[in-house]
Each structure stands twice: as structure tokens, then as C-alpha cells.
């Protein structure tokens, strides 16, 4: 009975999501009809037709792979450094004080300013990696630091009293404490890393990137291609987010069963 209820709930949620997508497409179609110019707002049908042919072009997969690996590399680097810096700041208050101005600066300065400044220092092909890293770093750092600060003081005292080894402390105290903060930080930063990385490519215009495709579509007033590449970026980012978070939850669940 409980399983049937869960299945019905999942079906209902799926129907709601499909209905929301269909509603969005209907609004898009009505807007395109109201504007009446493909150059300004192409119809969903024309974009869907372009999506059916764009993947067959010679450099499509190379372009997608170029951008995907750059942004994912920047995201993973931001996760690793943010996790490390957050743990250090939670353990050593002096480190938190010294890193605070950098964290505030990264969170406050507009992404476009960072991109333009970084173009002076590095080739455009590396820009999306560094910008994605910069946008992810403060989010992971802040959440990891907050997880360390919010740990139950009584648990810390119990760990010291029973003299648990560091592996056991990590397994039974710090990982359960970190899990909700870490998952939340990754969920938020995944979308931001893609937005920032694509923006960096559009401004830097590295050859063979999705950002270059956006730039060319803008220059040649190819609005259909502009919308098609936007849909492609959304699909890639959503699939990567779902896959990465599923893997991450699986890792936490596997560790918890030890």
C-alpha cells in the first residue's frame, strides 16, 4: 500500500512537471506569434527543427566537449578548494580572518569584471575554468565553514572524552554534519558555474567553444541558433547536475552504511 502511494505520488509529480513544461512552451509560442518576427523570437517548432540538425554538424560534439570539460574542471576545482579552505577556516580562526576579504571580494565583484580582468592574465581558452572556479569557491567555502561552526559542542566533547581516532571522527561526526551543507552548496553552485563559464566564453570567444557559437549567432543575427544553443546548455547542465548529485548522495549513503 505504501509503495502504491509512493508510485502515485511520483506519477503525479511527473505529470505536474510535464504540464509545467508544456505551459512554458505554450507561452513561448504565443509570444512568438504576438511578436511575429523570427529574428526576434523564433517559434519553439523552428528551434526544435534546428536542434534536430545541429548535432549532425562536424564540430558539434567537439564544441560541447570543449566547454563541458572546462566548466566541469572549474566546478570540481572550486569544490575541492572550497572544501579545504572551509575546513581550515573552521579549524583555525586566523585563516578565516585572513581569507574573509578575498571571499567578500569574489562574491561582490560582478562576473563581467572578473572576466575582463582575467583576460589580461590568461588565454581565453582557460578563462571558463578559472571563472567557474571563482564563482563556486565562496559558495562551498561558506557552507563548509557554517557546517563546522554549527556542530554540536556536546558531540565534540564526547569525541574527545572517548578519544575517537580521526577516521572515526570523520566518519561518525564530520561527514554527517557536512552532508546537508555540502549538498546544498553543490546544488546552488552547479548552475552558477555553467552561467559564469558560458559568460566567460562569450566575452573571451575561445575557438571551438559554445560561447563562440553564441557570439557567432549574435553577430549574424541567427536567433534560432542562439535559442538552440541555449537549450543545449540547459540540457547539459541539468543532466550533469542530476548525475553529479545522484553520485554524491550515493557516496554519502555508502559511507553511512560502513
PDB file of C-alpha atoms in Angstrom:
ATOM      1  CA  UNK A   1       0.000   0.000   0.000  1.00  0.00           C
ATOM      2  CA  UNK A   2       2.808   2.364   0.889  1.00  0.00           C
ATOM      3  CA  UNK A   3       4.630   1.583  -2.358  1.00  0.00           C
ATOM      4  CA  UNK A   4       1.464   2.229  -4.382  1.00  0.00           C
ATOM      5  CA  UNK A   5       1.072   5.591  -2.673  1.00  0.00           C
ATOM      6  CA  UNK A   6       4.684   6.490  -3.465  1.00  0.00           C
ATOM      7  CA  UNK A   7       4.258   5.443  -7.111  1.00  0.00           C
ATOM      8  CA  UNK A   8       1.095   7.507  -7.419  1.00  0.00           C
ATOM      9  CA  UNK A   9       2.856  10.491  -5.869  1.00  0.00           C
ATOM     10  CA  UNK A  10       5.773  10.124  -8.311  1.00  0.00           C
ATOM     11  CA  UNK A  11       3.382   9.889 -11.274  1.00  0.00           C
ATOM     12  CA  UNK A  12       1.538  12.970 -10.077  1.00  0.00           C
ATOM     13  CA  UNK A  13       4.805  14.903  -9.727  1.00  0.00           C
ATOM     14  CA  UNK A  14       5.897  13.785 -13.202  1.00  0.00           C
ATOM     15  CA  UNK A  15       2.602  14.926 -14.719  1.00  0.00           C
ATOM     16  CA  UNK A  16       2.943  18.284 -12.965  1.00  0.00           C
ATOM     17  CA  UNK A  17       6.442  18.768 -14.366  1.00  0.00           C
ATOM     18  CA  UNK A  18       5.354  17.802 -17.872  1.00  0.00           C
ATOM     19  CA  UNK A  19       2.408  20.168 -17.575  1.00  0.00           C
ATOM     20  CA  UNK A  20       4.709  22.992 -16.464  1.00  0.00           C
ATOM     21  CA  UNK A  21       6.976  22.398 -19.488  1.00  0.00           C
ATOM     22  CA  UNK A  22       4.017  22.342 -21.882  1.00  0.00           C
ATOM     23  CA  UNK A  23       2.693  25.546 -20.350  1.00  0.00           C
ATOM     24  CA  UNK A  24       6.062  27.242 -20.786  1.00  0.00           C
ATOM     25  CA  UNK A  25       6.198  26.121 -24.434  1.00  0.00           C
ATOM     26  CA  UNK A  26       2.666  27.428 -24.977  1.00  0.00           C
ATOM     27  CA  UNK A  27       3.606  30.835 -23.542  1.00  0.00           C
ATOM     28  CA  UNK A  28       6.712  30.856 -25.758  1.00  0.00           C
ATOM     29  CA  UNK A  29       4.602  30.027 -28.832  1.00  0.00           C
ATOM     30  CA  UNK A  30       2.065  32.751 -28.034  1.00  0.00           C
ATOM     31  CA  UNK A  31       4.864  35.284 -27.545  1.00  0.00           C
ATOM     32  CA  UNK A  32       6.417  34.306 -30.885  1.00  0.00           C
ATOM     33  CA  UNK A  33       3.057  34.683 -32.608  1.00  0.00           C
ATOM     34  CA  UNK A  34       2.452  38.026 -30.923  1.00  0.00           C
ATOM     35  CA  UNK A  35       5.875  39.397 -31.978  1.00  0.00           C
ATOM     36  CA  UNK A  36       5.573  37.905 -35.430  1.00  0.00           C
ATOM     37  CA  UNK A  37       9.282  38.062 -36.302  1.00  0.00           C
ATOM     38  CA  UNK A  38      11.561  35.026 -36.262  1.00  0.00           C
ATOM     39  CA  UNK A  39      14.541  37.344 -35.963  1.00  0.00           C
ATOM     40  CA  UNK A  40      13.362  38.494 -32.540  1.00  0.00           C
ATOM     41  CA  UNK A  41      11.514  35.477 -31.114  1.00  0.00           C
ATOM     42  CA  UNK A  42      11.657  32.194 -33.041  1.00  0.00           C
ATOM     43  CA  UNK A  43       8.913  29.637 -32.513  1.00  0.00           C
ATOM     44  CA  UNK A  44       9.514  26.501 -30.437  1.00  0.00           C
ATOM     45  CA  UNK A  45       8.972  24.437 -33.601  1.00  0.00           C
ATOM     46  CA  UNK A  46      11.743  26.212 -35.515  1.00  0.00           C
ATOM     47  CA  UNK A  47      14.134  25.793 -32.573  1.00  0.00           C
ATOM     48  CA  UNK A  48      13.195  22.104 -32.275  1.00  0.00           C
ATOM     49  CA  UNK A  49      13.846  21.627 -36.002  1.00  0.00           C
ATOM     50  CA  UNK A  50      17.262  23.253 -35.609  1.00  0.00           C
ATOM     51  CA  UNK A  51      18.059  21.012 -32.643  1.00  0.00           C
ATOM     52  CA  UNK A  52      17.352  18.047 -34.890  1.00  0.00           C
ATOM     53  CA  UNK A  53      20.098  19.091 -37.312  1.00  0.00           C
ATOM     54  CA  UNK A  54      22.647  20.967 -35.232  1.00  0.00           C
ATOM     55  CA  UNK A  55      24.065  17.837 -33.573  1.00  0.00           C
ATOM     56  CA  UNK A  56      24.895  16.420 -37.017  1.00  0.00           C
ATOM     57  CA  UNK A  57      27.324  19.240 -37.807  1.00  0.00           C
ATOM     58  CA  UNK A  58      31.015  18.337 -37.949  1.00  0.00           C
ATOM     59  CA  UNK A  59      32.235  20.248 -34.893  1.00  0.00           C
ATOM     60  CA  UNK A  60      29.178  19.907 -32.662  1.00  0.00           C
ATOM     61  CA  UNK A  61      30.449  17.241 -30.260  1.00  0.00           C
ATOM     62  CA  UNK A  62      33.937  18.741 -30.138  1.00  0.00           C
ATOM     63  CA  UNK A  63      32.382  22.106 -29.224  1.00  0.00           C
ATOM     64  CA  UNK A  64      30.212  20.591 -26.496  1.00  0.00           C
ATOM     65  CA  UNK A  65      33.160  18.612 -25.085  1.00  0.00           C
ATOM     66  CA  UNK A  66      35.412  21.693 -25.074  1.00  0.00           C
ATOM     67  CA  UNK A  67      33.011  23.702 -22.948  1.00  0.00           C
ATOM     68  CA  UNK A  68      31.855  20.780 -20.804  1.00  0.00           C
ATOM     69  CA  UNK A  69      35.323  19.756 -19.644  1.00  0.00           C
ATOM     70  CA  UNK A  70      36.381  23.356 -18.963  1.00  0.00           C
ATOM     71  CA  UNK A  71      33.358  24.226 -16.832  1.00  0.00           C
ATOM     72  CA  UNK A  72      33.319  20.880 -15.015  1.00  0.00           C
ATOM     73  CA  UNK A  73      37.036  21.242 -14.261  1.00  0.00           C
ATOM     74  CA  UNK A  74      36.441  24.712 -12.807  1.00  0.00           C
ATOM     75  CA  UNK A  75      33.480  23.459 -10.783  1.00  0.00           C
ATOM     76  CA  UNK A  76      35.364  20.487  -9.327  1.00  0.00           C
ATOM     77  CA  UNK A  77      38.376  22.652  -8.533  1.00  0.00           C
ATOM     78  CA  UNK A  78      36.095  25.112  -6.726  1.00  0.00           C
ATOM     79  CA  UNK A  79      34.516  22.243  -4.758  1.00  0.00           C
ATOM     80  CA  UNK A  80      37.887  20.839  -3.668  1.00  0.00           C
ATOM     81  CA  UNK A  81      39.437  24.194  -2.716  1.00  0.00           C
ATOM     82  CA  UNK A  82      36.225  25.421  -1.067  1.00  0.00           C
ATOM     83  CA  UNK A  83      36.023  22.231   0.996  1.00  0.00           C
ATOM     84  CA  UNK A  84      39.664  22.554   2.043  1.00  0.00           C
ATOM     85  CA  UNK A  85      39.502  26.277   2.840  1.00  0.00           C
ATOM     86  CA  UNK A  86      36.215  25.896   4.716  1.00  0.00           C
ATOM     87  CA  UNK A  87      37.657  23.129   6.866  1.00  0.00           C
ATOM     88  CA  UNK A  88      40.800  25.172   7.569  1.00  0.00           C
ATOM     89  CA  UNK A  89      38.745  28.266   8.464  1.00  0.00           C
ATOM     90  CA  UNK A  90      36.593  26.201  10.813  1.00  0.00           C
ATOM     91  CA  UNK A  91      39.655  24.724  12.489  1.00  0.00           C
ATOM     92  CA  UNK A  92      41.842  27.857  12.559  1.00  0.00           C
ATOM     93  CA  UNK A  93      40.038  31.200  13.169  1.00  0.00           C
ATOM     94  CA  UNK A  94      43.081  33.118  11.891  1.00  0.00           C
ATOM     95  CA  UNK A  95      42.696  31.507   8.469  1.00  0.00           C
ATOM     96  CA  UNK A  96      39.045  32.597   8.349  1.00  0.00           C
ATOM     97  CA  UNK A  97      40.047  36.172   9.191  1.00  0.00           C
ATOM     98  CA  UNK A  98      42.763  36.240   6.528  1.00  0.00           C
ATOM     99  CA  UNK A  99      40.545  34.734   3.799  1.00  0.00           C
ATOM    100  CA  UNK A 100      37.449  36.819   4.588  1.00  0.00           C
ATOM    101  CA  UNK A 101      38.441  39.853   2.414  1.00  0.00           C
ATOM    102  CA  UNK A 102      39.045  37.541  -0.564  1.00  0.00           C
ATOM    103  CA  UNK A 103      35.729  35.785  -0.068  1.00  0.00           C
ATOM    104  CA  UNK A 104      33.838  39.077   0.172  1.00  0.00           C
ATOM    105  CA  UNK A 105      35.625  40.429  -2.899  1.00  0.00           C
ATOM    106  CA  UNK A 106      34.843  37.359  -5.018  1.00  0.00           C
ATOM    107  CA  UNK A 107      31.173  37.448  -4.011  1.00  0.00           C
ATOM    108  CA  UNK A 108      30.820  41.211  -4.571  1.00  0.00           C
ATOM    109  CA  UNK A 109      32.637  41.905  -7.848  1.00  0.00           C
ATOM    110  CA  UNK A 110      30.459  41.396 -10.964  1.00  0.00           C
ATOM    111  CA  UNK A 111      31.270  38.348 -13.085  1.00  0.00           C
ATOM    112  CA  UNK A 112      31.833  40.507 -16.186  1.00  0.00           C
ATOM    113  CA  UNK A 113      34.514  42.500 -14.357  1.00  0.00           C
ATOM    114  CA  UNK A 114      36.333  39.329 -13.361  1.00  0.00           C
ATOM    115  CA  UNK A 115      36.172  38.040 -16.932  1.00  0.00           C
ATOM    116  CA  UNK A 116      37.608  41.216 -18.438  1.00  0.00           C
ATOM    117  CA  UNK A 117      40.367  41.423 -15.819  1.00  0.00           C
ATOM    118  CA  UNK A 118      41.283  37.758 -16.222  1.00  0.00           C
ATOM    119  CA  UNK A 119      41.542  38.147 -19.998  1.00  0.00           C
ATOM    120  CA  UNK A 120      44.649  40.253 -19.307  1.00  0.00           C
ATOM    121  CA  UNK A 121      46.276  37.450 -17.317  1.00  0.00           C
ATOM    122  CA  UNK A 122      45.418  34.248 -19.202  1.00  0.00           C
ATOM    123  CA  UNK A 123      44.442  32.914 -22.627  1.00  0.00           C
ATOM    124  CA  UNK A 124      40.730  32.851 -23.400  1.00  0.00           C
ATOM    125  CA  UNK A 125      40.756  29.036 -23.626  1.00  0.00           C
ATOM    126  CA  UNK A 126      41.431  28.840 -19.842  1.00  0.00           C
ATOM    127  CA  UNK A 127      39.023  31.580 -18.883  1.00  0.00           C
ATOM    128  CA  UNK A 128      35.900  29.456 -18.313  1.00  0.00           C
ATOM    129  CA  UNK A 129      37.838  27.147 -15.969  1.00  0.00           C
ATOM    130  CA  UNK A 130      39.040  29.993 -13.774  1.00  0.00           C
ATOM    131  CA  UNK A 131      35.757  31.918 -13.743  1.00  0.00           C
ATOM    132  CA  UNK A 132      33.734  28.799 -12.872  1.00  0.00           C
ATOM    133  CA  UNK A 133      36.225  28.073 -10.095  1.00  0.00           C
ATOM    134  CA  UNK A 134      35.924  31.613  -8.698  1.00  0.00           C
ATOM    135  CA  UNK A 135      32.124  31.512  -8.646  1.00  0.00           C
ATOM    136  CA  UNK A 136      31.971  28.114  -6.942  1.00  0.00           C
ATOM    137  CA  UNK A 137      34.708  28.718  -4.349  1.00  0.00           C
ATOM    138  CA  UNK A 138      32.915  31.178  -1.991  1.00  0.00           C
ATOM    139  CA  UNK A 139      29.687  29.149  -2.025  1.00  0.00           C
ATOM    140  CA  UNK A 140      31.425  25.926  -0.987  1.00  0.00           C
ATOM    141  CA  UNK A 141      33.692  27.761   1.438  1.00  0.00           C
ATOM    142  CA  UNK A 142      30.811  29.490   3.229  1.00  0.00           C
ATOM    143  CA  UNK A 143      28.689  26.333   3.534  1.00  0.00           C
ATOM    144  CA  UNK A 144      31.538  24.144   4.739  1.00  0.00           C
ATOM    145  CA  UNK A 145      32.560  26.783   7.289  1.00  0.00           C
ATOM    146  CA  UNK A 146      28.965  27.021   8.504  1.00  0.00           C
ATOM    147  CA  UNK A 147      28.757  23.238   8.873  1.00  0.00           C
ATOM    148  CA  UNK A 148      31.895  23.236  11.041  1.00  0.00           C
ATOM    149  CA  UNK A 149      30.625  26.091  13.184  1.00  0.00           C
ATOM    150  CA  UNK A 150      27.201  24.536  13.762  1.00  0.00           C
ATOM    151  CA  UNK A 151      28.444  21.183  15.065  1.00  0.00           C
ATOM    152  CA  UNK A 152      27.026  20.212  18.460  1.00  0.00           C
ATOM    153  CA  UNK A 153      29.507  21.149  21.195  1.00  0.00           C
ATOM    154  CA  UNK A 154      28.411  18.177  23.291  1.00  0.00           C
ATOM    155  CA  UNK A 155      29.315  15.832  20.424  1.00  0.00           C
ATOM    156  CA  UNK A 156      32.763  17.401  20.221  1.00  0.00           C
ATOM    157  CA  UNK A 157      33.220  16.888  23.955  1.00  0.00           C
ATOM    158  CA  UNK A 158      32.073  13.269  23.658  1.00  0.00           C
ATOM    159  CA  UNK A 159      34.538  12.643  20.828  1.00  0.00           C
ATOM    160  CA  UNK A 160      37.370  13.998  22.968  1.00  0.00           C
ATOM    161  CA  UNK A 161      36.285  12.056  26.050  1.00  0.00           C
ATOM    162  CA  UNK A 162      36.157   8.724  24.193  1.00  0.00           C
ATOM    163  CA  UNK A 163      39.312   9.611  22.237  1.00  0.00           C
ATOM    164  CA  UNK A 164      37.991   8.527  18.867  1.00  0.00           C
ATOM    165  CA  UNK A 165      40.550   8.219  16.091  1.00  0.00           C
ATOM    166  CA  UNK A 166      40.490  10.733  13.240  1.00  0.00           C
ATOM    167  CA  UNK A 167      38.998   8.256  10.735  1.00  0.00           C
ATOM    168  CA  UNK A 168      36.121   7.542  13.133  1.00  0.00           C
ATOM    169  CA  UNK A 169      35.657  11.251  13.855  1.00  0.00           C
ATOM    170  CA  UNK A 170      35.448  11.909  10.131  1.00  0.00           C
ATOM    171  CA  UNK A 171      33.025   9.028   9.572  1.00  0.00           C
ATOM    172  CA  UNK A 172      30.652   9.487  12.500  1.00  0.00           C
ATOM    173  CA  UNK A 173      30.860  13.214  13.255  1.00  0.00           C
ATOM    174  CA  UNK A 174      32.094  15.387  10.407  1.00  0.00           C
ATOM    175  CA  UNK A 175      30.593  13.659   7.341  1.00  0.00           C
ATOM    176  CA  UNK A 176      27.004  13.555   8.722  1.00  0.00           C
ATOM    177  CA  UNK A 177      27.432  17.181   9.797  1.00  0.00           C
ATOM    178  CA  UNK A 178      28.799  18.208   6.402  1.00  0.00           C
ATOM    179  CA  UNK A 179      26.289  16.332   4.199  1.00  0.00           C
ATOM    180  CA  UNK A 180      23.307  18.784   4.095  1.00  0.00           C
ATOM    181  CA  UNK A 181      25.535  21.857   3.764  1.00  0.00           C
ATOM    182  CA  UNK A 182      27.719  20.264   1.083  1.00  0.00           C
ATOM    183  CA  UNK A 183      24.761  19.022  -0.996  1.00  0.00           C
ATOM    184  CA  UNK A 184      23.079  22.413  -0.766  1.00  0.00           C
ATOM    185  CA  UNK A 185      26.267  24.221  -1.807  1.00  0.00           C
ATOM    186  CA  UNK A 186      26.808  21.901  -4.795  1.00  0.00           C
ATOM    187  CA  UNK A 187      23.181  22.295  -5.896  1.00  0.00           C
ATOM    188  CA  UNK A 188      23.458  26.083  -5.932  1.00  0.00           C
ATOM    189  CA  UNK A 189      26.956  26.312  -7.399  1.00  0.00           C
ATOM    190  CA  UNK A 190      26.350  23.886 -10.272  1.00  0.00           C
ATOM    191  CA  UNK A 191      24.001  26.259 -12.093  1.00  0.00           C
ATOM    192  CA  UNK A 192      26.155  29.282 -11.299  1.00  0.00           C
ATOM    193  CA  UNK A 193      29.275  27.583 -12.666  1.00  0.00           C
ATOM    194  CA  UNK A 194      27.576  26.990 -16.024  1.00  0.00           C
ATOM    195  CA  UNK A 195      26.223  30.531 -16.230  1.00  0.00           C
ATOM    196  CA  UNK A 196      29.593  32.054 -15.364  1.00  0.00           C
ATOM    197  CA  UNK A 197      31.545  29.688 -17.610  1.00  0.00           C
ATOM    198  CA  UNK A 198      29.376  30.355 -20.654  1.00  0.00           C
ATOM    199  CA  UNK A 199      29.521  34.108 -19.981  1.00  0.00           C
ATOM    200  CA  UNK A 200      33.320  33.884 -19.871  1.00  0.00           C
ATOM    201  CA  UNK A 201      33.367  32.115 -23.229  1.00  0.00           C
ATOM    202  CA  UNK A 202      31.015  34.633 -24.824  1.00  0.00           C
ATOM    203  CA  UNK A 203      33.296  37.502 -23.780  1.00  0.00           C
ATOM    204  CA  UNK A 204      36.602  35.688 -24.321  1.00  0.00           C
ATOM    205  CA  UNK A 205      35.421  33.977 -27.570  1.00  0.00           C
ATOM    206  CA  UNK A 206      37.766  30.949 -27.442  1.00  0.00           C
ATOM    207  CA  UNK A 207      37.763  28.971 -30.683  1.00  0.00           C
ATOM    208  CA  UNK A 208      35.718  25.773 -30.591  1.00  0.00           C
ATOM    209  CA  UNK A 209      33.584  26.684 -27.571  1.00  0.00           C
ATOM    210  CA  UNK A 210      29.837  27.008 -27.040  1.00  0.00           C
ATOM    211  CA  UNK A 211      30.437  30.637 -26.105  1.00  0.00           C
ATOM    212  CA  UNK A 212      31.893  31.166 -29.581  1.00  0.00           C
ATOM    213  CA  UNK A 213      28.713  29.681 -31.070  1.00  0.00           C
ATOM    214  CA  UNK A 214      26.650  32.168 -29.056  1.00  0.00           C
ATOM    215  CA  UNK A 215      28.844  35.025 -30.244  1.00  0.00           C
ATOM    216  CA  UNK A 216      28.644  33.992 -33.915  1.00  0.00           C
ATOM    217  CA  UNK A 217      24.866  33.596 -33.692  1.00  0.00           C
ATOM    218  CA  UNK A 218      24.604  37.118 -32.284  1.00  0.00           C
ATOM    219  CA  UNK A 219      26.899  38.619 -34.941  1.00  0.00           C
ATOM    220  CA  UNK A 220      24.967  37.016 -37.794  1.00  0.00           C
ATOM    221  CA  UNK A 221      21.535  37.647 -36.210  1.00  0.00           C
ATOM    222  CA  UNK A 222      20.859  33.913 -36.164  1.00  0.00           C
ATOM    223  CA  UNK A 223      18.300  33.904 -33.375  1.00  0.00           C
ATOM    224  CA  UNK A 224      17.232  30.306 -33.997  1.00  0.00           C
ATOM    225  CA  UNK A 225      20.790  29.086 -33.383  1.00  0.00           C
ATOM    226  CA  UNK A 226      21.003  31.334 -30.324  1.00  0.00           C
ATOM    227  CA  UNK A 227      17.920  29.715 -28.826  1.00  0.00           C
ATOM    228  CA  UNK A 228      19.051  26.232 -29.887  1.00  0.00           C
ATOM    229  CA  UNK A 229      22.429  26.572 -28.161  1.00  0.00           C
ATOM    230  CA  UNK A 230      20.659  27.948 -25.088  1.00  0.00           C
ATOM    231  CA  UNK A 231      18.501  24.817 -24.941  1.00  0.00           C
ATOM    232  CA  UNK A 232      21.606  22.655 -25.385  1.00  0.00           C
ATOM    233  CA  UNK A 233      23.380  24.370 -22.478  1.00  0.00           C
ATOM    234  CA  UNK A 234      20.311  23.927 -20.257  1.00  0.00           C
ATOM    235  CA  UNK A 235      20.076  20.220 -21.112  1.00  0.00           C
ATOM    236  CA  UNK A 236      23.781  19.593 -20.493  1.00  0.00           C
ATOM    237  CA  UNK A 237      23.827  21.493 -17.206  1.00  0.00           C
ATOM    238  CA  UNK A 238      20.668  19.780 -15.913  1.00  0.00           C
ATOM    239  CA  UNK A 239      21.927  16.298 -16.856  1.00  0.00           C
ATOM    240  CA  UNK A 240      25.293  16.946 -15.224  1.00  0.00           C
ATOM    241  CA  UNK A 241      23.620  18.335 -12.102  1.00  0.00           C
ATOM    242  CA  UNK A 242      21.333  15.310 -11.768  1.00  0.00           C
ATOM    243  CA  UNK A 243      24.179  12.870 -12.371  1.00  0.00           C
ATOM    244  CA  UNK A 244      26.639  14.584 -10.042  1.00  0.00           C
ATOM    245  CA  UNK A 245      24.164  14.980  -7.167  1.00  0.00           C
ATOM    246  CA  UNK A 246      22.978  11.377  -7.544  1.00  0.00           C
ATOM    247  CA  UNK A 247      26.595  10.193  -7.394  1.00  0.00           C
ATOM    248  CA  UNK A 248      27.296  12.425  -4.408  1.00  0.00           C
ATOM    249  CA  UNK A 249      24.264  11.163  -2.477  1.00  0.00           C
ATOM    250  CA  UNK A 250      25.284   7.607  -3.307  1.00  0.00           C
ATOM    251  CA  UNK A 251      28.763   8.233  -1.894  1.00  0.00           C
ATOM    252  CA  UNK A 252      27.342   9.667   1.342  1.00  0.00           C
ATOM    253  CA  UNK A 253      24.885   6.772   1.688  1.00  0.00           C
ATOM    254  CA  UNK A 254      27.663   4.253   1.068  1.00  0.00           C
ATOM    255  CA  UNK A 255      29.862   5.881   3.709  1.00  0.00           C
ATOM    256  CA  UNK A 256      26.978   5.977   6.202  1.00  0.00           C
ATOM    257  CA  UNK A 257      26.475   2.208   5.830  1.00  0.00           C
ATOM    258  CA  UNK A 258      30.078   1.473   6.835  1.00  0.00           C
TER     259      UNK A 258
END
